[in-house]
């Protein structure tokens, strides 16, 4: 039998806070000694699964026999409560404890279908006047419902259990002295959130007991513990988050994540810890697992390494002094500025976690261009931020090739894939659509991030790039076309995946953008097929480049069941001067809650030497309408 069992019934021998022989902590002495409260009752506010019942049982155990009554007000109907606890509504009914005694009210059942808070408050006043000290053990949601009925002095009576102290931690670890103290010591140094409650620490030690091979990998150990807490029989998130918090507080916690990602959501920020037992997400490791940090993704496109770049400074003075002044003013290209920008974001804790490049990585598929591009991409990868749910083996930079990445001089090669071998060889360290492979079934399609609940479909639209048109001119050679097409064999492999949000990346646009380009094959020739396949596969967002323009759209194909709206986002060119718009990139935010996600996306432009964000669009995957971030923070 396991030494550690987080959900076991109360046992004084296992109570590390108020068990036999332990000194009574100062914060709980007023309760055990039944000191009078300022208002009608003491109010102990703790989340579910934080040890409320064990604390109530421990106080009862520490009191002299016959001086304490502990009642549980949970009941399916008001009639059953009235039969079990007539003193709740009948002023003439005898109280569960004599005057001078202590009444412990556990599970006050103040939910919408439970006991009326006003009725309970009236009862507490009556019991208080009878000379009985009352302690109510409430969740934060129950506190919010009850406190308004307890008078102006009630906030003085609110208590919350502090995190386990060193002695309490040691008592719990002493059950397995050969290994548990080392685990507790590691937690105290690296992840104190697991030391907040006896339940959490016992759960962490249970995970270490059940998986001794993971004791050398604490992060994996604690991940397993968090996932165990979320599942049956503990249903921690259901108990703590959905049942134990008010709707307003749940919205606050969700909003806090967007604010941590530097996105504006109206409302005040949450204090690290207040007397009502409201905790920041970071203070509870299981909730932090369920509501992880918002993922930041940069969508960049049309880099054209090796080609002409726009200059940040118009340096017309080529003298040494002029060049020095230009350097001081930030002379360079938007490509240089972007790299510096990401490093600045990293210093501020806001760097992207992932980068998706949607084609035209180089201007021409030449070795010197490839070397410049690889050096730049490696520098960019080195500035990316870590995310708790990214594994060491997870790729951080994803690529799809564009028409400029195709070797046009090989279009007459007997193998249609020859034109893509240079790109595959030069960027082999990054996931890409593998257009150099003839069989679409062998190509990489999805890059999956299991812990993020996110995957990317990499679609190669430059399959037939560089096709020759007409009779070659003897002086200038043949004209070339850049048709965008997604191989049918790739589209046939697209599929939905439960528990994952899907983002597709390709180079050519699926939909016409609000500009006019008189050119054949400026988009994907089988765009209709691609849209249908991507929608059926429940793709949330499609990222593209090619047009050098920022572009956002929402498209819904009628007739799909259930209905599905797919968003499309084109990125501006990052550095080339061949654009009608200022250079820039798209910034994507993904907020996951369990198996559901919310997205937000915006364009960030280089404007006067500063990277300036534009309008933000936020939505649920597949939902028909965009929403304000504050709306996405509410319960669905």
Coordinates of C-alpha atoms in Angstrom, one line a residue:
X1 CA 0.0 0.0 0.0
X2 CA 1.2 3.5 -0.8
X3 CA 2.7 5.6 2.0
X4 CA 1.3 8.7 0.4
X5 CA -2.4 9.0 -0.5
X6 CA -3.6 12.5 -1.2
X7 CA -7.3 11.8 -0.9
X8 CA -7.5 9.7 2.2
X9 CA -9.9 10.3 5.1
X10 CA -8.8 12.2 8.2
X11 CA -6.3 10.5 10.5
X12 CA -4.8 12.4 13.5
X13 CA -1.6 10.4 13.1
X14 CA -1.1 11.8 9.6
X15 CA -2.2 15.4 10.3
X16 CA 1.0 17.4 9.9
X17 CA -0.6 20.6 11.1
X18 CA -2.7 19.7 14.1
X19 CA -1.9 16.0 14.8
X20 CA -1.0 14.6 18.2
X21 CA 2.1 16.1 19.8
X22 CA 2.5 19.0 17.4
X23 CA 2.5 22.6 18.6
X24 CA -0.5 24.6 17.6
X25 CA 0.3 27.2 14.9
X26 CA -0.3 30.8 15.9
X27 CA -2.7 31.4 13.0
X28 CA -5.1 28.7 14.2
X29 CA -4.9 29.3 18.0
X30 CA -7.9 31.7 18.1
X31 CA -10.0 29.1 16.5
X32 CA -9.0 26.2 18.8
X33 CA -9.3 28.4 21.9
X34 CA -12.8 29.5 20.7
X35 CA -11.9 33.2 21.1
X36 CA -14.8 35.5 20.3
X37 CA -15.0 36.8 16.7
X38 CA -15.6 40.5 15.8
X39 CA -18.6 39.6 13.8
X40 CA -21.0 36.6 14.0
X41 CA -18.4 34.0 13.0
X42 CA -14.8 33.3 12.1
X43 CA -14.4 32.7 8.3
X44 CA -11.6 30.3 7.2
X45 CA -11.3 30.8 3.5
X46 CA -9.5 28.0 1.6
X47 CA -9.8 26.6 -1.9
X48 CA -11.2 23.1 -2.3
X49 CA -8.5 20.4 -2.0
X50 CA -6.5 22.7 0.3
X51 CA -7.4 20.8 3.4
X52 CA -10.5 22.5 4.8
X53 CA -12.0 19.4 6.1
X54 CA -8.8 18.2 7.6
X55 CA -8.3 21.5 9.3
X56 CA -11.9 21.3 10.7
X57 CA -11.3 17.8 12.0
X58 CA -7.9 18.8 13.4
X59 CA -9.5 21.7 15.4
X60 CA -12.2 19.3 16.6
X61 CA -9.5 16.8 17.6
X62 CA -7.5 19.4 19.5
X63 CA -10.5 20.6 21.6
X64 CA -11.7 19.1 24.9
X65 CA -14.3 16.4 24.4
X66 CA -17.9 17.5 24.4
X67 CA -17.1 21.2 23.7
X68 CA -17.2 21.1 19.9
X69 CA -19.7 20.2 17.2
X70 CA -18.8 19.9 13.5
X71 CA -21.6 20.0 10.9
X72 CA -21.6 19.5 7.2
X73 CA -24.4 21.5 5.5
X74 CA -24.2 19.8 2.1
X75 CA -27.6 18.3 1.2
X76 CA -29.5 17.6 -2.0
X77 CA -32.6 19.6 -0.9
X78 CA -33.6 22.3 1.5
X79 CA -36.0 19.8 3.2
X80 CA -33.2 17.4 4.0
X81 CA -31.1 20.2 5.4
X82 CA -34.0 21.3 7.6
X83 CA -34.5 17.8 8.9
X84 CA -30.8 17.3 9.6
X85 CA -30.1 20.8 11.0
X86 CA -33.3 22.4 12.3
X87 CA -31.4 25.1 14.1
X88 CA -30.6 26.7 10.7
X89 CA -34.0 28.1 10.4
X90 CA -35.8 27.4 13.7
X91 CA -34.9 29.8 16.4
X92 CA -36.4 27.5 19.0
X93 CA -34.4 24.4 18.0
X94 CA -31.5 23.3 20.2
X95 CA -28.0 24.1 19.0
X96 CA -25.5 21.4 18.2
X97 CA -23.2 22.6 21.0
X98 CA -23.7 24.2 24.4
X99 CA -23.0 27.9 25.0
X100 CA -19.3 28.5 25.5
X101 CA -18.6 25.8 22.9
X102 CA -17.3 25.8 19.3
X103 CA -19.4 25.2 16.2
X104 CA -17.4 24.2 13.1
X105 CA -19.5 24.7 9.9
X106 CA -17.8 22.8 7.0
X107 CA -19.2 22.8 3.5
X108 CA -21.7 25.6 4.0
X109 CA -23.4 24.8 0.6
X110 CA -23.8 28.3 -0.6
X111 CA -23.9 27.5 -4.3
X112 CA -26.8 28.8 -6.4
X113 CA -28.9 25.7 -5.7
X114 CA -27.8 25.4 -2.1
X115 CA -28.3 27.3 1.1
X116 CA -29.3 31.0 0.9
X117 CA -26.3 33.0 2.3
X118 CA -28.7 35.4 4.0
X119 CA -30.4 32.5 5.8
X120 CA -27.0 31.2 7.0
X121 CA -25.9 34.6 8.1
X122 CA -29.1 35.1 10.1
X123 CA -28.4 31.7 11.8
X124 CA -24.8 32.6 12.5
X125 CA -25.9 35.8 14.3
X126 CA -28.4 33.8 16.4
X127 CA -25.8 31.2 17.4
X128 CA -23.3 33.9 18.1
X129 CA -25.8 35.7 20.5
X130 CA -26.3 32.4 22.2
X131 CA -22.7 32.4 23.3
X132 CA -21.3 29.9 20.8
X133 CA -18.2 30.6 18.8
X134 CA -18.7 29.7 15.1
X135 CA -16.0 28.9 12.5
X136 CA -17.2 28.6 8.9
X137 CA -14.9 26.9 6.4
X138 CA -15.6 28.4 3.0
X139 CA -14.3 28.4 -0.5
X140 CA -13.5 31.8 -2.0
X141 CA -16.8 31.7 -3.9
X142 CA -18.7 31.0 -0.7
X143 CA -16.8 33.8 1.0
X144 CA -18.0 36.2 -1.7
X145 CA -21.6 35.1 -1.2
X146 CA -21.6 35.2 2.6
X147 CA -19.3 38.2 3.6
X148 CA -21.8 40.8 2.4
X149 CA -24.3 39.5 5.1
X150 CA -22.0 39.4 8.1
X151 CA -21.6 43.1 8.9
X152 CA -18.8 45.6 8.7
X153 CA -16.4 43.8 11.1
X154 CA -16.6 40.5 9.2
X155 CA -13.4 41.1 7.2
X156 CA -11.4 41.1 10.5
X157 CA -12.5 37.6 11.1
X158 CA -11.3 36.1 7.8
X159 CA -8.4 33.6 8.1
X160 CA -6.5 31.7 5.4
X161 CA -4.1 28.8 6.0
X162 CA -0.5 29.7 5.2
X163 CA 1.7 27.4 3.2
X164 CA 3.3 24.5 5.0
X165 CA 6.2 25.6 7.2
X166 CA 9.5 23.7 7.3
X167 CA 8.4 21.6 10.3
X168 CA 5.2 20.6 8.7
X169 CA 7.0 19.7 5.5
X170 CA 9.5 17.5 7.5
X171 CA 6.7 15.7 9.2
X172 CA 5.1 14.7 5.9
X173 CA 8.5 13.7 4.5
X174 CA 9.3 11.6 7.6
X175 CA 6.9 8.8 6.4
X176 CA 9.5 7.8 3.8
X177 CA 12.8 9.0 5.3
X178 CA 15.1 7.3 2.8
X179 CA 13.9 9.5 -0.2
X180 CA 11.1 11.9 0.6
X181 CA 13.1 14.6 2.5
X182 CA 15.3 15.0 -0.6
X183 CA 12.2 15.6 -2.8
X184 CA 10.8 18.1 -0.3
X185 CA 14.2 19.9 -0.2
X186 CA 14.2 20.2 -4.0
X187 CA 10.7 21.6 -3.9
X188 CA 11.6 24.1 -1.3
X189 CA 14.5 25.3 -3.5
X190 CA 12.8 25.2 -7.0
X191 CA 8.9 25.0 -6.8
X192 CA 7.4 26.1 -3.6
X193 CA 3.9 26.1 -5.0
X194 CA 3.8 22.4 -4.2
X195 CA 4.3 23.2 -0.5
X196 CA 1.2 25.4 -0.2
X197 CA -1.1 22.6 1.1
X198 CA -0.8 19.1 2.6
X199 CA -2.8 17.8 -0.4
X200 CA -0.4 19.2 -3.0
X201 CA 2.7 18.0 -1.1
X202 CA 1.3 14.6 -0.5
X203 CA 0.3 14.3 -4.1
X204 CA 3.8 15.3 -5.2
X205 CA 5.3 12.7 -2.9
X206 CA 2.8 10.1 -4.1
X207 CA 4.0 10.7 -7.6
X208 CA 7.6 10.2 -6.5
X209 CA 6.6 7.1 -4.7
X210 CA 4.8 5.6 -7.7
X211 CA 7.5 6.6 -10.2
X212 CA 10.8 6.3 -8.4
X213 CA 12.6 6.5 -11.8
X214 CA 11.4 10.1 -12.2
X215 CA 12.9 11.3 -8.9
X216 CA 15.9 12.5 -10.9
X217 CA 13.5 14.4 -13.3
X218 CA 11.5 16.6 -10.9
X219 CA 9.7 18.5 -13.8
X220 CA 8.3 15.2 -15.2
X221 CA 7.4 14.0 -11.7
X222 CA 5.4 17.1 -11.0
X223 CA 3.8 17.1 -14.4
X224 CA 2.5 13.6 -13.6
X225 CA 1.3 14.8 -10.2
X226 CA -0.6 17.7 -11.8
X227 CA -2.3 15.4 -14.4
X228 CA -3.2 13.0 -11.7
X229 CA -4.9 15.8 -9.7
X230 CA -6.9 16.9 -12.6
X231 CA -8.3 13.4 -13.3
X232 CA -10.5 11.2 -11.3
X233 CA -10.9 10.8 -8.3
X234 CA -9.5 14.2 -7.3
X235 CA -11.1 16.3 -10.1
X236 CA -9.0 19.2 -8.7
X237 CA -9.8 21.7 -11.4
X238 CA -13.5 21.1 -11.2
X239 CA -13.4 21.4 -7.4
X240 CA -11.0 24.2 -7.0
X241 CA -11.5 26.4 -10.1
X242 CA -15.1 25.8 -11.2
X243 CA -16.9 25.0 -7.9
X244 CA -14.6 26.9 -5.5
X245 CA -14.3 30.2 -7.3
X246 CA -16.8 32.7 -8.4
X247 CA -17.3 33.4 -12.1
X248 CA -15.8 36.8 -11.6
X249 CA -12.7 35.4 -10.1
X250 CA -12.3 32.8 -12.8
X251 CA -12.5 35.6 -15.3
X252 CA -9.9 37.5 -13.4
X253 CA -7.5 34.6 -13.4
X254 CA -7.9 34.2 -17.2
X255 CA -7.5 37.9 -17.7
X256 CA -4.3 37.8 -15.7
X257 CA -2.7 35.4 -18.2
X258 CA -3.4 37.8 -21.1
X259 CA -2.0 40.7 -19.1
X260 CA 1.2 38.7 -18.4
X261 CA 1.5 38.4 -22.2
X262 CA 1.4 42.2 -22.3
X263 CA -2.1 42.3 -23.8
X264 CA -4.6 44.8 -22.3
X265 CA -7.7 43.5 -20.5
X266 CA -9.8 46.0 -18.5
X267 CA -9.8 45.5 -14.7
X268 CA -7.4 45.6 -11.8
X269 CA -4.7 43.1 -11.5
X270 CA -4.9 40.4 -8.7
X271 CA -2.8 40.8 -5.6
X272 CA -0.4 37.9 -5.0
X273 CA -2.5 36.7 -2.1
X274 CA -5.4 38.3 -0.2
X275 CA -7.3 37.3 2.9
X276 CA -10.1 35.8 0.9
X277 CA -7.8 33.0 -0.3
X278 CA -7.6 34.1 -3.9
X279 CA -4.4 32.9 -5.4
X280 CA -2.5 33.8 -8.5
X281 CA -2.2 31.0 -11.0
X282 CA 1.5 30.7 -10.3
X283 CA 0.7 30.0 -6.7
X284 CA -1.2 26.7 -7.5
X285 CA 0.7 24.2 -9.7
X286 CA -2.3 22.2 -10.7
X287 CA -4.2 25.3 -11.9
X288 CA -1.1 26.6 -13.6
X289 CA -0.9 23.2 -15.5
X290 CA -4.6 23.6 -16.5
X291 CA -4.2 27.3 -17.4
X292 CA -0.6 27.6 -18.5
X293 CA 1.3 30.7 -19.6
X294 CA 0.0 32.2 -22.9
X295 CA 2.1 31.0 -25.8
X296 CA 3.7 33.7 -28.0
X297 CA 4.4 32.9 -31.7
X298 CA 5.9 35.3 -34.2
X299 CA 4.8 34.8 -37.8
X300 CA 7.4 36.2 -40.1
X301 CA 7.6 36.0 -43.9
X302 CA 9.4 37.0 -47.1
X303 CA 12.8 37.5 -45.5
X304 CA 14.6 37.5 -48.9
X305 CA 18.0 37.0 -47.3
X306 CA 20.7 38.0 -49.9
X307 CA 18.3 40.3 -51.7
X308 CA 17.8 44.1 -51.5
X309 CA 16.8 45.3 -48.0
X310 CA 15.2 48.5 -46.9
X311 CA 17.6 50.7 -44.9
X312 CA 16.7 52.0 -41.5
X313 CA 18.7 55.2 -41.9
X314 CA 19.1 57.2 -45.1
X315 CA 23.0 57.5 -44.8
X316 CA 24.0 59.8 -47.6
X317 CA 27.2 60.9 -45.9
X318 CA 29.7 58.2 -46.6
X319 CA 32.5 59.9 -44.7
X320 CA 33.9 58.2 -41.5
X321 CA 32.0 60.7 -39.4
X322 CA 28.8 60.2 -41.4
X323 CA 29.1 56.4 -41.1
X324 CA 29.7 56.8 -37.4
X325 CA 26.6 58.9 -37.0
X326 CA 24.5 56.5 -39.0
X327 CA 25.6 53.6 -36.8
X328 CA 24.6 55.6 -33.7
X329 CA 21.2 56.3 -35.3
X330 CA 20.7 52.5 -35.8
X331 CA 21.7 52.1 -39.4
X332 CA 20.9 48.6 -40.7
X333 CA 18.0 46.8 -42.2
X334 CA 14.6 45.9 -40.7
X335 CA 16.0 42.3 -40.5
X336 CA 18.7 43.7 -38.1
X337 CA 16.1 45.7 -36.3
X338 CA 13.8 42.8 -35.8
X339 CA 16.6 40.6 -34.3
X340 CA 17.4 43.4 -31.9
X341 CA 13.7 43.8 -31.2
X342 CA 13.4 40.1 -30.2
X343 CA 16.4 40.4 -28.0
X344 CA 14.8 43.4 -26.3
X345 CA 11.6 41.4 -25.8
X346 CA 13.7 38.6 -24.3
X347 CA 15.1 41.0 -21.7
X348 CA 11.6 42.1 -20.9
X349 CA 10.3 38.5 -20.6
X350 CA 8.2 38.9 -23.7
X351 CA 10.2 37.1 -26.5
X352 CA 8.3 34.7 -28.7
X353 CA 8.4 31.0 -27.8
X354 CA 8.0 29.9 -31.4
X355 CA 8.6 31.4 -34.8
X356 CA 6.9 30.4 -38.0
X357 CA 8.4 31.5 -41.3
X358 CA 6.1 31.4 -44.3
X359 CA 8.4 31.3 -47.2
X360 CA 10.9 33.2 -49.3
X361 CA 13.6 32.7 -46.7
X362 CA 16.2 33.6 -49.3
X363 CA 16.0 35.8 -52.4
X364 CA 17.7 33.2 -54.5
X365 CA 18.7 29.6 -53.7
X366 CA 22.4 30.4 -53.6
X367 CA 24.8 29.0 -51.1
X368 CA 25.9 32.4 -49.9
X369 CA 22.3 33.4 -49.4
X370 CA 21.6 30.2 -47.5
X371 CA 24.5 30.7 -45.2
X372 CA 23.4 34.3 -44.3
X373 CA 19.8 33.0 -43.7
X374 CA 21.0 30.1 -41.4
X375 CA 23.2 32.4 -39.4
X376 CA 20.3 34.8 -38.9
X377 CA 17.8 32.1 -38.0
X378 CA 20.2 30.6 -35.4
X379 CA 20.6 34.0 -33.8
X380 CA 16.9 34.3 -33.7
X381 CA 16.4 30.9 -32.2
X382 CA 18.9 31.8 -29.5
X383 CA 16.8 34.7 -28.4
X384 CA 13.5 32.8 -28.0
X385 CA 11.8 32.4 -24.7
X386 CA 11.3 29.1 -22.8
X387 CA 7.9 27.8 -22.0
X388 CA 7.1 25.3 -19.4
X389 CA 5.2 23.1 -21.9
X390 CA 7.9 23.1 -24.5
X391 CA 10.0 19.9 -24.4
X392 CA 13.8 20.0 -25.2
X393 CA 13.1 18.1 -28.4
X394 CA 10.3 20.4 -29.6
X395 CA 11.3 22.5 -32.6
X396 CA 11.3 26.3 -32.0
X397 CA 11.5 27.5 -35.6
X398 CA 9.3 26.2 -38.4
X399 CA 9.7 26.9 -42.1
X400 CA 7.8 26.6 -45.3
X401 CA 9.5 27.4 -48.6
X402 CA 8.3 30.1 -51.0
X403 CA 8.8 30.6 -54.8
X404 CA 12.1 32.4 -54.2
X405 CA 13.4 29.3 -52.4
X406 CA 13.0 27.1 -55.5
X407 CA 16.0 26.3 -57.8
X408 CA 14.5 27.6 -61.1
X409 CA 17.5 26.3 -63.0
X410 CA 16.4 22.7 -62.2
X411 CA 12.8 23.0 -63.5
X412 CA 13.8 20.9 -66.5
X413 CA 15.3 18.1 -64.4
X414 CA 13.5 14.8 -65.0
X415 CA 12.6 14.8 -61.2
X416 CA 10.1 17.5 -60.3
X417 CA 11.6 17.4 -56.8
X418 CA 15.1 18.4 -57.9
X419 CA 14.2 22.1 -57.6
X420 CA 13.5 21.7 -53.9
X421 CA 16.7 19.8 -52.9
X422 CA 18.7 23.0 -52.2
X423 CA 16.2 24.3 -49.7
X424 CA 15.9 20.9 -48.0
X425 CA 19.7 20.5 -47.7
X426 CA 20.3 24.1 -46.5
X427 CA 17.5 24.1 -43.9
X428 CA 17.5 20.5 -42.8
X429 CA 17.7 21.6 -39.1
X430 CA 14.2 23.1 -39.3
X431 CA 11.0 21.3 -39.9
X432 CA 9.6 22.1 -43.4
X433 CA 7.2 20.4 -45.9
X434 CA 9.8 18.1 -47.5
X435 CA 8.9 19.0 -51.1
X436 CA 12.1 17.2 -52.2
X437 CA 10.3 13.9 -51.5
X438 CA 8.2 12.6 -54.4
X439 CA 5.6 10.8 -52.3
X440 CA 3.3 13.2 -50.4
X441 CA 2.7 10.4 -47.9
X442 CA 6.4 10.5 -46.8
X443 CA 6.5 14.3 -46.3
X444 CA 6.4 15.9 -43.0
X445 CA 2.9 17.4 -42.4
X446 CA 2.1 18.1 -38.8
X447 CA 4.5 19.3 -36.2
X448 CA 2.8 18.5 -32.9
X449 CA 3.5 20.1 -29.5
X450 CA 1.7 17.6 -27.1
X451 CA 2.0 19.6 -24.0
X452 CA 0.8 22.8 -25.6
X453 CA -2.3 21.2 -27.2
X454 CA -1.1 22.8 -30.4
X455 CA 0.1 21.5 -33.8
X456 CA 1.2 23.2 -37.1
X457 CA 0.4 21.8 -40.5
X458 CA 3.3 22.7 -42.9
X459 CA 2.0 22.9 -46.4
X460 CA 4.4 23.4 -49.4
X461 CA 2.6 25.6 -52.0
X462 CA 5.8 26.2 -54.1
X463 CA 5.5 22.6 -55.4
X464 CA 5.7 23.7 -59.1
X465 CA 7.6 27.0 -58.6
X466 CA 9.7 28.2 -61.5
X467 CA 7.6 26.6 -64.2
X468 CA 8.7 27.9 -67.7
X469 CA 6.1 29.7 -69.8
X470 CA 6.1 29.9 -73.6
X471 CA 9.1 29.8 -75.9
X472 CA 12.4 30.9 -74.3
X473 CA 13.7 34.2 -75.5
X474 CA 17.2 33.7 -77.0
X475 CA 18.5 36.7 -75.1
X476 CA 16.7 36.6 -71.8
X477 CA 15.7 33.0 -71.5
X478 CA 12.3 31.6 -70.5
X479 CA 9.7 33.4 -68.5
X480 CA 8.9 31.7 -65.2
X481 CA 5.7 31.3 -63.3
X482 CA 5.2 30.8 -59.6
X483 CA 2.0 28.8 -59.2
X484 CA 0.9 28.0 -55.7
X485 CA -0.6 24.5 -55.3
X486 CA -0.9 22.1 -52.4
X487 CA -0.6 18.5 -53.5
X488 CA -3.8 16.5 -53.3
X489 CA -1.9 13.7 -51.6
X490 CA -1.1 16.2 -48.8
X491 CA -4.6 17.5 -48.5
X492 CA -5.9 14.0 -48.2
X493 CA -3.8 13.5 -45.0
X494 CA -5.2 16.5 -43.2
X495 CA -7.4 15.4 -40.2
X496 CA -8.8 16.8 -37.0
X497 CA -7.2 15.9 -33.7
X498 CA -9.1 15.9 -30.4
X499 CA -7.5 18.1 -27.8
X500 CA -5.4 20.1 -30.2
X501 CA -5.7 23.5 -31.9
X502 CA -4.3 23.5 -35.4
X503 CA -2.5 26.2 -37.3
X504 CA -1.5 25.8 -40.9
X505 CA 1.4 27.5 -42.5
X506 CA 2.0 28.0 -46.3
X507 CA 3.5 30.6 -48.6
X508 CA 0.9 31.5 -51.2
X509 CA -2.4 33.0 -50.1
X510 CA -5.6 31.0 -50.0
X511 CA -7.8 34.1 -50.5
X512 CA -7.4 37.2 -52.6
X513 CA -5.9 40.0 -50.5
X514 CA -7.0 43.7 -50.7
X515 CA -4.4 44.7 -53.3
X516 CA -4.2 44.3 -57.0
X517 CA -1.4 42.2 -58.6
X518 CA -1.8 41.5 -62.3
X519 CA 0.1 38.2 -62.5
X520 CA -0.8 34.6 -63.2
X521 CA -1.0 32.2 -60.3
X522 CA -0.6 34.8 -57.5
X523 CA -2.4 32.5 -55.1
X524 CA -3.1 28.8 -54.6
X525 CA -4.7 27.3 -57.7
X526 CA -6.6 24.7 -55.7
X527 CA -7.4 27.0 -52.9
X528 CA -11.0 25.8 -52.7
X529 CA -9.9 22.2 -52.2
X530 CA -7.4 23.4 -49.6
X531 CA -9.9 25.5 -47.7
X532 CA -12.4 22.6 -47.5
X533 CA -9.7 20.1 -46.4
X534 CA -8.4 22.5 -43.8
X535 CA -11.9 23.3 -42.5
X536 CA -12.9 19.7 -42.2
X537 CA -9.6 19.1 -40.3
X538 CA -10.7 21.9 -37.9
X539 CA -7.8 24.2 -38.7
X540 CA -8.1 27.3 -36.5
X541 CA -5.8 29.6 -38.4
X542 CA -3.9 29.7 -41.7
X543 CA -0.7 31.7 -41.9
X544 CA 0.7 32.8 -45.3
X545 CA 3.1 35.3 -46.9
X546 CA 3.9 36.0 -50.6
X547 CA 1.9 39.2 -51.0
X548 CA 4.1 41.2 -48.6
X549 CA 0.9 42.6 -47.1
X550 CA -0.7 42.2 -43.7
X551 CA -4.1 40.5 -44.1
X552 CA -6.7 39.0 -41.8
X553 CA -9.9 37.2 -42.8
X554 CA -12.5 34.8 -41.4
X555 CA -14.1 32.3 -43.8
X556 CA -16.8 29.8 -43.3
X557 CA -17.8 27.1 -45.8
X558 CA -21.5 26.6 -45.7
X559 CA -22.7 23.0 -45.3
X560 CA -20.0 21.8 -42.9
X561 CA -21.4 20.1 -39.8
X562 CA -20.7 21.3 -37.2
X563 CA -20.1 24.8 -38.6
X564 CA -16.5 25.9 -38.6
X565 CA -15.0 29.4 -39.2
X566 CA -11.3 29.4 -40.3
X567 CA -9.1 32.5 -39.9
X568 CA -6.5 33.5 -42.4
X569 CA -3.6 35.8 -41.6
X570 CA -1.1 37.1 -44.1
X571 CA 2.2 38.6 -42.9
X572 CA 3.9 41.7 -44.2
X573 CA 7.4 41.3 -45.6
X574 CA 9.9 41.5 -42.9
X575 CA 12.6 43.5 -44.5
X576 CA 12.4 43.8 -48.3
X577 CA 11.6 47.2 -49.9
X578 CA 9.3 45.5 -52.4
X579 CA 6.1 46.2 -50.5
X580 CA 3.4 48.7 -50.5
X581 CA 3.4 48.7 -46.7
X582 CA 5.8 49.2 -43.8
X583 CA 7.7 46.1 -42.9
X584 CA 6.5 44.0 -40.0
X585 CA 5.4 40.6 -38.7
X586 CA 2.4 39.0 -37.1
X587 CA 2.2 38.2 -33.4
X588 CA 0.1 35.2 -32.4
X589 CA -1.0 34.5 -28.8
X590 CA -2.5 31.1 -27.8
X591 CA -4.1 30.7 -24.4
X592 CA -5.0 27.1 -23.5
X593 CA -7.4 26.0 -20.8
X594 CA -7.5 22.2 -20.5
X595 CA -8.2 21.0 -24.0
X596 CA -9.6 24.4 -25.2
X597 CA -7.8 27.3 -26.6
X598 CA -8.3 31.0 -27.4
X599 CA -6.3 32.9 -30.0
X600 CA -5.3 36.5 -30.4
X601 CA -3.3 37.9 -33.4
X602 CA -2.1 41.3 -34.5
X603 CA 0.4 42.9 -36.9
X604 CA 3.5 44.6 -35.5
X605 CA 5.0 47.3 -37.8
X606 CA 8.4 48.9 -37.9
X607 CA 7.5 52.6 -37.6
X608 CA 10.1 55.3 -37.1
X609 CA 12.6 52.8 -35.7
X610 CA 10.0 51.3 -33.2
X611 CA 8.1 48.1 -33.5
X612 CA 4.5 49.2 -33.0
X613 CA 1.5 46.7 -32.6
X614 CA -1.7 47.3 -34.5
X615 CA -5.3 46.2 -33.9
X616 CA -5.7 42.9 -32.1
X617 CA -8.2 40.2 -33.2
X618 CA -9.2 37.5 -30.7
X619 CA -11.3 34.4 -31.2
X620 CA -12.1 30.9 -30.2
X621 CA -11.1 28.3 -32.8
X622 CA -13.9 27.7 -35.2
X623 CA -16.2 30.3 -33.6
X624 CA -18.1 32.6 -36.0
X625 CA -17.2 35.9 -34.4
X626 CA -14.2 37.7 -33.1
X627 CA -14.4 38.7 -29.4
X628 CA -12.9 41.2 -27.0
X629 CA -10.3 39.6 -24.7
X630 CA -12.4 40.4 -21.7
X631 CA -15.3 38.4 -23.2
X632 CA -13.0 35.4 -23.8
X633 CA -12.1 35.5 -20.1
X634 CA -15.7 34.6 -19.1
X635 CA -17.2 31.2 -18.6
X636 CA -18.4 29.6 -21.8

